[in-house]
Amino acid sequence: MASKQAVHMKHGQGETSYARNSSFQKAEQNRMKPLIEEVITDLCSSTSTLLHGKIVIADLGCSSGPNALALVSTAINAIHNHCLQLQQPPPEIFVLLNDLPDTDFNTVVKSLVTLRQSKNPVVVTGVAPGSFYERLFTSNSLHVVCASNSLQWLSKAPEDLTRNRIPAFDIDEHARREMLPMVREAYEKQFRKDFKLFLELRAKELVSGGRMVISLVGTRSDVIASKFSLFPGIVAQILSVMVAEGVIDKAKFDSFYVPLHGPSIEEVREIIKEEGSFFIKEMRVHDPTAEMNIALSSPSKFVNNLIALFEPIIVQHFGEVMDEFVRAAELHWSLDVDGSLREERVRTSRAMLVVSLAKED
């Protein structure tokens, strides 16, 4: 992977682990369920798509914890139910889970045992560590690809910022406002490059007529482009307080970039059309206000979610500063100086984008 940043969630089963702080992501996986079931019905009804009575399903960016098997389990259940209804033998299923090498694969592999215990249909499993911004599978080998809550993570920080040493979040408020359009453009440019590459790679790996269902954290189209993305902006604000307190070095802060971009639905649609390998079967936009309310409802939930998502990348860049980060984060929640947390709880600026795609023949 081009990025050297530790873009993985916090390991383990502790109070601040991703496994214990991923209800937001679980809600989005539930919204993907009907689209995955529809995809399975289409594929199982098309004898030309299945190869010799088998179907290969890949989940890209599976992470670890209770959500790791959610998407592939939905697909397996849909296959079983479809074949049972039509009284036909189910295809053999090969399930592949992918995420970055630093992911807690020990937990993932243990959970795969439950899938392998299935006798009808037969389920074979495997793990494919690596970046989904690189080739992962052989040509024309996959039938279904799923990716949930992962494509908002970029392959690396925007080159236009790192190359020119432009901070993503300037401590000086006036300078920050002046630089915001340039910063947003750099993140949009990096997302366009990464997402286009992702589509090109998956088009090589999917069979003709293969399907893909993806979801990602985006931004509402009606949100004025005058703010930073919510959680990266909050992390930057907390870290800037730590700079003022002398806990971390300003030069170190200026070189810190969260490789995360929440695109609008228009951005996503435009890139898919421009790349040209897929056509959009269905596109949905969900309002995650209820989930955001839960995530921001108390200082402990707020802090735990930040730690689960961002501790690895913070520690890699700044060292062991998490005790100070937690203290500053709790203070940020209680003060909410700019009102952004209250605003998000009323109506979030986030949008959850879900897209069902079919590979062009």
C-alpha positions as a printed Julia matrix, in Angstrom:
361×3 Matrix{Float64}:
   0.0     0.0     0.0
   1.32    3.45   -0.89
   0.28    4.92    2.44
   2.56    4.34    5.41
  -0.16    5.37    7.84
  -1.71    2.8    10.18
  -5.18    2.98    8.66
  -6.8     0.22   10.65
  -9.24    0.21   13.53
  -8.24   -0.41   17.14
  -7.72   -4.1    17.86
  -9.05   -6.27   20.65
 -12.29   -6.54   22.59
 -11.75   -3.76   25.14
 -14.03   -0.84   25.94
 -12.39    1.42   23.34
 -11.88   -1.26   20.65
 -13.52   -1.1    17.24
 -15.33   -4.35   18.05
 -17.16   -2.56   20.89
 -17.66    0.75   19.05
 -18.98   -0.1    15.6
 -22.77    0.18   15.95
 -22.75    3.01   13.4
 -21.11    0.7    10.86
 -23.48   -2.15   11.75
 -26.5     0.05   10.99
 -25.13    0.73    7.53
 -24.5    -2.94    6.86
 -28.16   -3.59    7.7
 -29.14   -1.03    5.06
 -27.03   -2.89    2.49
 -28.82   -6.18    3.19
 -31.73   -5.85    0.7
 -29.36   -4.82   -2.1
 -27.1    -7.81   -1.45
 -30.11  -10.14   -1.42
 -31.26   -8.67   -4.73
 -27.82   -9.2    -6.23
 -27.79  -12.84   -5.12
 -31.25  -13.46   -6.6
 -30.12  -11.99   -9.93
 -26.92  -14.05  -10.04
 -28.53  -17.33   -8.97
 -31.17  -16.84  -11.66
 -28.51  -16.36  -14.32
 -26.83  -19.63  -15.29
 -24.38  -17.76  -17.51
 -22.87  -15.85  -14.59
 -22.15  -18.78  -12.27
 -19.12  -20.86  -13.15
 -19.55  -24.63  -12.76
 -21.96  -24.36   -9.85
 -19.86  -22.08   -7.66
 -19.99  -18.47   -6.53
 -17.08  -16.43   -5.19
 -17.84  -13.58   -2.78
 -15.29  -11.04   -1.5
 -15.73   -8.5     1.3
 -13.16   -5.73    0.99
 -12.23   -3.79    4.12
 -13.93   -6.32    6.4
 -12.15   -5.07    9.57
 -12.61   -7.25   12.66
 -15.14   -7.76   15.4
 -18.85   -8.59   15.14
 -19.3    -6.85   11.77
 -16.6    -8.79    9.9
 -18.91  -11.54    8.64
 -22.14   -9.54    8.35
 -22.1    -8.94    4.59
 -20.94  -12.4     3.5
 -23.41  -14.01    5.92
 -26.21  -12.03    4.28
 -25.09  -13.31    0.88
 -24.82  -16.93    2.04
 -28.27  -16.85    3.65
 -29.72  -15.31    0.49
 -28.21  -18.11   -1.63
 -29.58  -20.76    0.71
 -33.08  -19.25    0.78
 -33.22  -18.7    -2.97
 -32.22  -22.27   -3.79
 -34.51  -23.68   -1.1
 -37.45  -21.78   -2.55
 -36.76  -23.05   -6.07
 -35.87  -26.54   -4.8
 -32.54  -26.5    -6.62
 -29.08  -27.47   -5.31
 -27.1   -24.47   -4.05
 -23.77  -23.56   -5.62
 -20.55  -24.09   -3.7
 -19.5   -20.82   -2.08
 -16.0   -19.42   -1.73
 -15.82  -16.49    0.72
 -12.8   -14.17    0.76
 -12.26  -11.51    3.43
  -9.86   -8.65    2.82
  -8.37   -5.84    4.85
  -4.99   -4.24    5.45
  -2.24   -6.49    6.88
  -2.31   -4.75   10.28
  -5.94   -5.76   10.81
  -6.64   -8.16   13.7
  -6.91  -11.21   11.43
  -6.65  -13.63   14.38
 -10.16  -12.59   15.39
 -11.37  -12.67   11.78
 -10.03  -16.19   11.13
 -11.63  -17.54   14.3
 -14.99  -16.16   13.21
 -14.63  -17.8     9.78
 -14.93  -21.22   11.42
 -18.68  -20.65   11.85
 -19.07  -20.22    8.08
 -17.05  -23.33    7.26
 -19.33  -25.45    9.44
 -22.07  -25.02    6.85
 -22.78  -28.22    4.91
 -25.55  -26.93    2.69
 -24.4   -24.9     0.92
 -20.74  -25.87    1.05
 -18.71  -22.83    2.17
 -14.95  -22.52    1.75
 -13.22  -19.47    3.23
 -10.02  -17.51    2.8
  -8.28  -14.29    3.83
  -6.62  -11.86    1.41
  -4.6    -9.23    3.29
  -3.67   -6.11    1.33
  -4.92   -2.74    0.15
  -8.0    -2.72   -2.06
  -6.21   -0.01   -4.03
  -4.07   -2.85   -5.43
  -4.9    -6.06   -7.31
  -6.05   -8.69   -4.83
  -7.5   -11.51   -6.95
  -6.99  -13.17  -10.31
  -8.81  -11.93  -13.41
 -12.47  -12.87  -13.84
 -12.55  -14.78  -10.55
 -15.16  -12.96   -8.44
 -18.93  -12.92   -8.71
 -19.83  -10.55   -5.88
 -17.81   -7.81   -4.17
 -19.0    -6.02   -1.04
 -17.35   -3.09    0.71
 -18.93   -1.39    3.7
 -17.82    1.83    5.39
 -14.32    1.64    3.95
 -14.0     3.53    0.67
 -14.0     6.91    2.4
 -10.5     5.94    3.59
  -7.95    7.12    1.04
  -4.85    5.24   -0.06
  -2.74    8.05    1.39
  -2.89   11.69    2.39
  -3.48   14.06   -0.56
  -0.23   14.5    -2.47
  -0.96   18.17   -3.22
  -0.82   18.87    0.52
   2.05   16.62    1.59
   4.27   17.59   -1.35
   3.84   21.31   -0.67
   3.81   20.92    3.14
   0.39   22.5     3.44
  -1.31   21.63    6.76
  -4.73   20.04    6.48
  -5.83   21.99    9.54
  -3.97   25.24   10.27
  -4.02   26.26   13.93
  -4.49   29.89   12.91
  -8.23   30.28   12.24
  -7.84   32.96    9.56
  -5.23   30.92    7.66
  -7.38   27.81    8.05
 -10.41   29.47    6.45
  -8.31   30.81    3.59
  -6.75   27.41    2.92
  -9.96   25.37    3.29
 -10.96   25.45   -0.42
  -7.48   24.23   -1.4
  -7.53   21.52    1.27
 -10.98   20.29    0.23
  -9.95   20.25   -3.43
  -6.85   18.2    -2.59
  -8.93   15.63   -0.69
 -11.52   15.47   -3.5
  -8.75   14.97   -6.06
  -7.19   12.12   -4.05
 -10.59   10.45   -3.58
 -11.31   10.68   -7.31
  -7.96    9.07   -8.11
  -8.39    6.3    -5.51
 -12.03    5.47   -6.24
 -11.4     5.36   -9.98
  -8.48    2.96   -9.39
 -10.67    0.82   -7.11
 -13.29    0.48   -9.86
 -10.66   -0.36  -12.5
  -9.13   -3.1   -10.32
 -12.46   -4.68   -9.4
 -13.53   -4.65  -13.06
 -10.53   -6.87  -13.83
 -11.31   -9.26  -10.99
 -15.08   -9.64  -11.49
 -16.58  -11.97  -14.06
 -18.7   -10.54  -16.85
 -22.01   -9.57  -15.26
 -20.44   -9.62  -11.8
 -21.93   -7.41   -9.13
 -20.71   -5.05   -6.47
 -22.48   -3.45   -3.48
 -20.6    -0.7    -1.67
 -21.37    1.78    1.07
 -19.36    4.71    2.31
 -19.65    7.71    4.57
 -20.39   10.76    2.47
 -21.53   14.34    2.83
 -25.0    15.73    2.24
 -25.18   17.62   -1.05
 -26.78   20.63    0.63
 -23.98   21.1     3.16
 -22.05   24.31    2.57
 -18.41   23.5     1.87
 -17.17   25.73    4.69
 -16.31   23.07    7.24
 -13.94   20.18    7.62
 -15.29   16.64    7.66
 -16.78   16.05   11.09
 -14.52   13.52   12.79
 -11.19   14.49   11.14
 -12.05   18.1    12.03
 -12.79   17.16   15.64
  -9.56   15.16   15.91
  -7.62   18.14   14.53
  -9.28   20.52   17.01
  -8.42   18.25   19.92
  -4.83   17.87   18.74
  -4.5    21.65   18.28
  -5.38   22.09   21.96
  -2.62   19.62   22.79
  -0.22   21.73   20.69
  -1.19   24.84   22.67
  -0.54   22.91   25.9
   2.88   21.81   24.67
   1.96   18.11   24.65
   2.74   17.7    20.95
   5.01   19.64   18.61
   3.43   22.11   16.16
   5.61   20.95   13.27
   4.46   17.41   13.96
   0.85   18.6    14.03
   1.24   20.43   10.71
   2.42   17.2     9.04
  -0.52   15.14   10.32
  -3.17   14.18    7.76
  -6.22   11.97    8.25
  -6.64   10.14    4.9
 -10.43   10.37    4.96
 -12.88   11.99    2.54
 -16.67   11.95    2.6
 -17.82   12.51   -1.01
 -21.2    13.74   -2.14
 -23.48   11.42   -4.11
 -22.76   13.57   -7.18
 -19.02   12.92   -6.83
 -19.54    9.17   -6.58
 -21.95    9.02   -9.52
 -19.66   11.13  -11.71
 -16.57    8.98  -11.03
 -18.46    5.73  -11.73
 -19.7     7.14  -15.02
 -16.26    8.5   -15.94
 -14.43    5.23  -15.2
 -16.92    3.3   -17.34
 -16.56   -0.32  -16.18
 -19.83   -0.44  -14.22
 -23.37    0.8   -14.51
 -25.41    1.83  -11.48
 -28.28   -0.52  -10.7
 -29.39    1.39   -7.63
 -28.14    4.24   -5.47
 -29.47    5.12   -2.04
 -28.72    7.93    0.39
 -29.47    7.43    4.08
 -29.62    9.99    6.88
 -27.58    8.62    9.81
 -28.76   11.22   12.34
 -30.03    8.54   14.75
 -26.67    6.74   14.71
 -24.78   10.03   15.12
 -26.98   10.86   18.11
 -25.86    7.66   19.81
 -22.19    8.24   18.96
 -22.28   11.78   20.37
 -24.73   11.23   23.23
 -22.21   11.06   26.09
 -18.54   11.89   26.64
 -17.65    8.2    27.02
 -19.35    7.16   23.75
 -17.88   10.15   21.92
 -14.34    9.45   23.15
 -14.57    5.67   22.66
 -15.66    6.12   19.03
 -12.76    8.51   18.36
 -10.26    6.11   19.95
 -11.62    3.08   18.07
 -11.29    4.87   14.73
  -8.21    7.04   15.13
  -5.91    5.75   17.91
  -3.64    3.71   15.59
  -2.99    6.62   13.23
  -2.54    9.12   16.09
  -0.1     6.92   18.01
   1.89    6.14   14.88
   2.38    9.84   14.16
   2.64   11.41   17.63
   3.66    8.54   19.88
   2.03    7.6    23.18
  -0.21   10.62   23.72
  -3.6     8.93   24.1
  -4.07    9.74   27.81
  -3.73   13.44   27.0
  -5.9    13.0    23.89
  -8.7    11.42   25.95
  -8.61   14.26   28.48
  -8.72   16.88   25.71
 -11.5    14.99   23.89
 -13.69   14.86   27.01
 -13.19   18.6    27.47
 -14.06   19.19   23.82
 -17.33   17.29   24.23
 -18.31   19.2    27.37
 -17.51   22.64   25.94
 -18.51   22.14   22.27
 -17.22   25.64   21.6
 -18.33   25.93   17.95
 -21.59   24.02   18.47
 -20.68   21.42   15.84
 -21.57   18.45   18.05
 -24.98   19.88   18.97
 -25.6    20.65   15.3
 -24.72   17.1    14.25
 -27.15   15.68   16.8
 -30.01   17.77   15.38
 -29.25   16.99   11.77
 -25.99   15.45   10.75
 -23.96   16.74    7.8
 -23.08   13.11    7.06
 -24.83   10.99    4.46
 -24.51    7.23    4.07
 -24.21    6.3     0.4
 -25.08    2.79   -0.77
 -24.51    1.8    -4.41
 -25.34   -1.4    -6.27
 -23.21   -1.83   -9.41
 -23.08   -4.31  -12.27
 -20.02   -4.87  -14.43
 -20.55   -3.91  -18.04
 -20.52   -6.9   -20.39
